PDB file of C-alpha atoms in Angstrom:
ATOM      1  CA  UNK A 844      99.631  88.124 130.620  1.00 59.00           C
ATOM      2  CA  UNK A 845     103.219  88.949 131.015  1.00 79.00           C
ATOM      3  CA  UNK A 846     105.020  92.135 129.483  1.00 81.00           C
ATOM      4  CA  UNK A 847     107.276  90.348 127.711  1.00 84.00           C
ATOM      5  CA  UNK A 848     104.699  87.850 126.134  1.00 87.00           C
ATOM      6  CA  UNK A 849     102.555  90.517 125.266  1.00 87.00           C
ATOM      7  CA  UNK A 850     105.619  91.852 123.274  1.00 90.00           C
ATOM      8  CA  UNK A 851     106.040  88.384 121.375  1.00 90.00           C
ATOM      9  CA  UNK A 852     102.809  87.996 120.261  1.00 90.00           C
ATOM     10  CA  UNK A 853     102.647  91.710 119.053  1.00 90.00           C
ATOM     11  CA  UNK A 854     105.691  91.005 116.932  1.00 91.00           C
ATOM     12  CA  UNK A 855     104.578  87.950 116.043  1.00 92.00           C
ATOM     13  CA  UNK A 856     100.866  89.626 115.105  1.00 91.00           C
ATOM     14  CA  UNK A 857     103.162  91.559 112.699  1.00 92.00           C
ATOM     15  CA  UNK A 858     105.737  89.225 111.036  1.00 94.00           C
ATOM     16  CA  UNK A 859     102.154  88.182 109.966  1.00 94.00           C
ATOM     17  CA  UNK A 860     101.024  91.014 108.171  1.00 94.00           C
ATOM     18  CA  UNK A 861     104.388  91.300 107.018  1.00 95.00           C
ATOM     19  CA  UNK A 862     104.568  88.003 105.538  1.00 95.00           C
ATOM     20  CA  UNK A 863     101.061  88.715 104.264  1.00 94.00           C
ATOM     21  CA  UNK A 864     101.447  91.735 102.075  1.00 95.00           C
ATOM     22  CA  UNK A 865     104.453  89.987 101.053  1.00 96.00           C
ATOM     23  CA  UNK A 866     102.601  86.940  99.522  1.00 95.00           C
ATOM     24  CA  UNK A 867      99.330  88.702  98.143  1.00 94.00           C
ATOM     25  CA  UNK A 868     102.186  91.115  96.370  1.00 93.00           C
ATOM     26  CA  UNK A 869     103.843  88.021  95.301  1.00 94.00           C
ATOM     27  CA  UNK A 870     100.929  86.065  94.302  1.00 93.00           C
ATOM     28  CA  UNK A 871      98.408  88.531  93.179  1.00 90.00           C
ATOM     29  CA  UNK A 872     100.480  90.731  91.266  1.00 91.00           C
ATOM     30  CA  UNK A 873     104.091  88.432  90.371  1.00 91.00           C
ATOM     31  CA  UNK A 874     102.193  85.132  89.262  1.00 91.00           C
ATOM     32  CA  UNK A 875      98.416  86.097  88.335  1.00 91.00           C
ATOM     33  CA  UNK A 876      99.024  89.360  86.509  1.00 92.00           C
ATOM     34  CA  UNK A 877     102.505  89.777  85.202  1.00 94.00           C
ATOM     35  CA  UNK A 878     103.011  85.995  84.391  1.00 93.00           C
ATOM     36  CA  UNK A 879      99.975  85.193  82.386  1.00 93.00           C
ATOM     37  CA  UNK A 880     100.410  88.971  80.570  1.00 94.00           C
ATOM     38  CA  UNK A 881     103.939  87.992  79.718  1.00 95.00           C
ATOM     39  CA  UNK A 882     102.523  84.258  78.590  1.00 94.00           C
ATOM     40  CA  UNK A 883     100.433  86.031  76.029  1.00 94.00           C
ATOM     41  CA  UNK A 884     102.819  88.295  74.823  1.00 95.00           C
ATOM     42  CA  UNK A 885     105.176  85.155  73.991  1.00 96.00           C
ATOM     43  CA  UNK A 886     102.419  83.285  72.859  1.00 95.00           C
ATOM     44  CA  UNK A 887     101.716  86.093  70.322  1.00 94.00           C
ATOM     45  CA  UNK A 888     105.290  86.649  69.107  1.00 96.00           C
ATOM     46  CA  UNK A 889     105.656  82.847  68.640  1.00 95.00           C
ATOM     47  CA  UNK A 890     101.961  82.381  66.438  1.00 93.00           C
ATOM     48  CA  UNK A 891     100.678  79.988  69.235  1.00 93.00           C
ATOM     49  CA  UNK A 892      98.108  81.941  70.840  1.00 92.00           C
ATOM     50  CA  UNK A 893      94.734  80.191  71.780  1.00 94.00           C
ATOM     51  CA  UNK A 894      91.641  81.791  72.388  1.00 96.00           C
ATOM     52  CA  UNK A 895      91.838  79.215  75.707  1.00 95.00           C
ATOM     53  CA  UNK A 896      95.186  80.763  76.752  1.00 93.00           C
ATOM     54  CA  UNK A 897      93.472  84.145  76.411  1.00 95.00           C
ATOM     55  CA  UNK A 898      90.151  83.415  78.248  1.00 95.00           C
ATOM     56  CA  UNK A 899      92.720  81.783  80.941  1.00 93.00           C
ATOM     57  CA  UNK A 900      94.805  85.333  81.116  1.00 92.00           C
ATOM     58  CA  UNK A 901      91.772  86.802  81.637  1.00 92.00           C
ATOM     59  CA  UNK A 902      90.596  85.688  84.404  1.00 93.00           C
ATOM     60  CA  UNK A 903      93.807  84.922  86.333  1.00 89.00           C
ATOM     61  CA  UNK A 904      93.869  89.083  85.703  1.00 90.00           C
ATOM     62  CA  UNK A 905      90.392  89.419  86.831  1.00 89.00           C
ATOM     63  CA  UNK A 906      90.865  87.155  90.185  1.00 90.00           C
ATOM     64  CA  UNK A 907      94.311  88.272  91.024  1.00 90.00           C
ATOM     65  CA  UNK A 908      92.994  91.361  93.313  1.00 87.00           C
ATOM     66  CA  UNK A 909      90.303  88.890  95.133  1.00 92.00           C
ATOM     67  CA  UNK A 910      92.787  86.564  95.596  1.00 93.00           C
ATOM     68  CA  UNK A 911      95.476  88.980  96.718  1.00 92.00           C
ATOM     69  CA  UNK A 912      93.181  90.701  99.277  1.00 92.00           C
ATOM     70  CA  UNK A 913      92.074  87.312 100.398  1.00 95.00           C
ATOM     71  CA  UNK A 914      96.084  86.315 101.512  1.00 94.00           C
ATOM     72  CA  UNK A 915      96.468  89.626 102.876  1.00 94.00           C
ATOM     73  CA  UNK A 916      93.620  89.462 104.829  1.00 95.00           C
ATOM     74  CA  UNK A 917      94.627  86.358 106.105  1.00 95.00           C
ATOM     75  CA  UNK A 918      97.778  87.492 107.515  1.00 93.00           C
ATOM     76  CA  UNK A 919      95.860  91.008 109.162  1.00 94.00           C
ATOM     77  CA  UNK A 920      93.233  87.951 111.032  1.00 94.00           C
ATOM     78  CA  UNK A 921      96.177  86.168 112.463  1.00 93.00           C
ATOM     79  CA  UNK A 922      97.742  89.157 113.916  1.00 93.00           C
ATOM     80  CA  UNK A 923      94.590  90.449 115.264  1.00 92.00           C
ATOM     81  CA  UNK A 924      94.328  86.987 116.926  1.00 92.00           C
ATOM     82  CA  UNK A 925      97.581  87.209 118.105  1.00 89.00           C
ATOM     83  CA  UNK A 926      96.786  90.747 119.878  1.00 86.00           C
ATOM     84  CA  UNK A 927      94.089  89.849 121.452  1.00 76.00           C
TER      85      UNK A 927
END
């Protein structure tokens, strides 16, 4: 394999993790934590809270680190891939 190759798929390897921890912030933290908590809070203040919309909170809240680690760990396999 060439030198310069080599150096492309390293940076490539990466741009993937980047992009990775980027999404499983994004998506674990941004739209299955913070969103639903913020849902129930406006829910509350506006009398239309549902024991549904709770149990739903929930378990976006519970699943939100699985879920997370799952995207990020995506993005570590591809660069490993990538540097091999």
């Amino acid at each position: 394999m060439e030198h310069g190759e080599r150096k492309i798929r390293k940076a490539a390897g990466y741009l993937c993790v980047l992009l990775g921890s980027v999404l499983a912030v994004y998506v674990g933290i941004w739209r299955m934590i913070i969103r639903p908590l913020a849902g129930l809070y406006l829910a509350m203040k506006a009398g239309e809270l549902t024991i549904l919309y709770v149990i739903t909170a929930l378990i976006k809240c519970g699943l939100s680190l699985t879920v997370g680690g799952f995207i990020w760990s995506v993005g570590y396999m591809l660069k490993c891939i990538l540097d091999a």
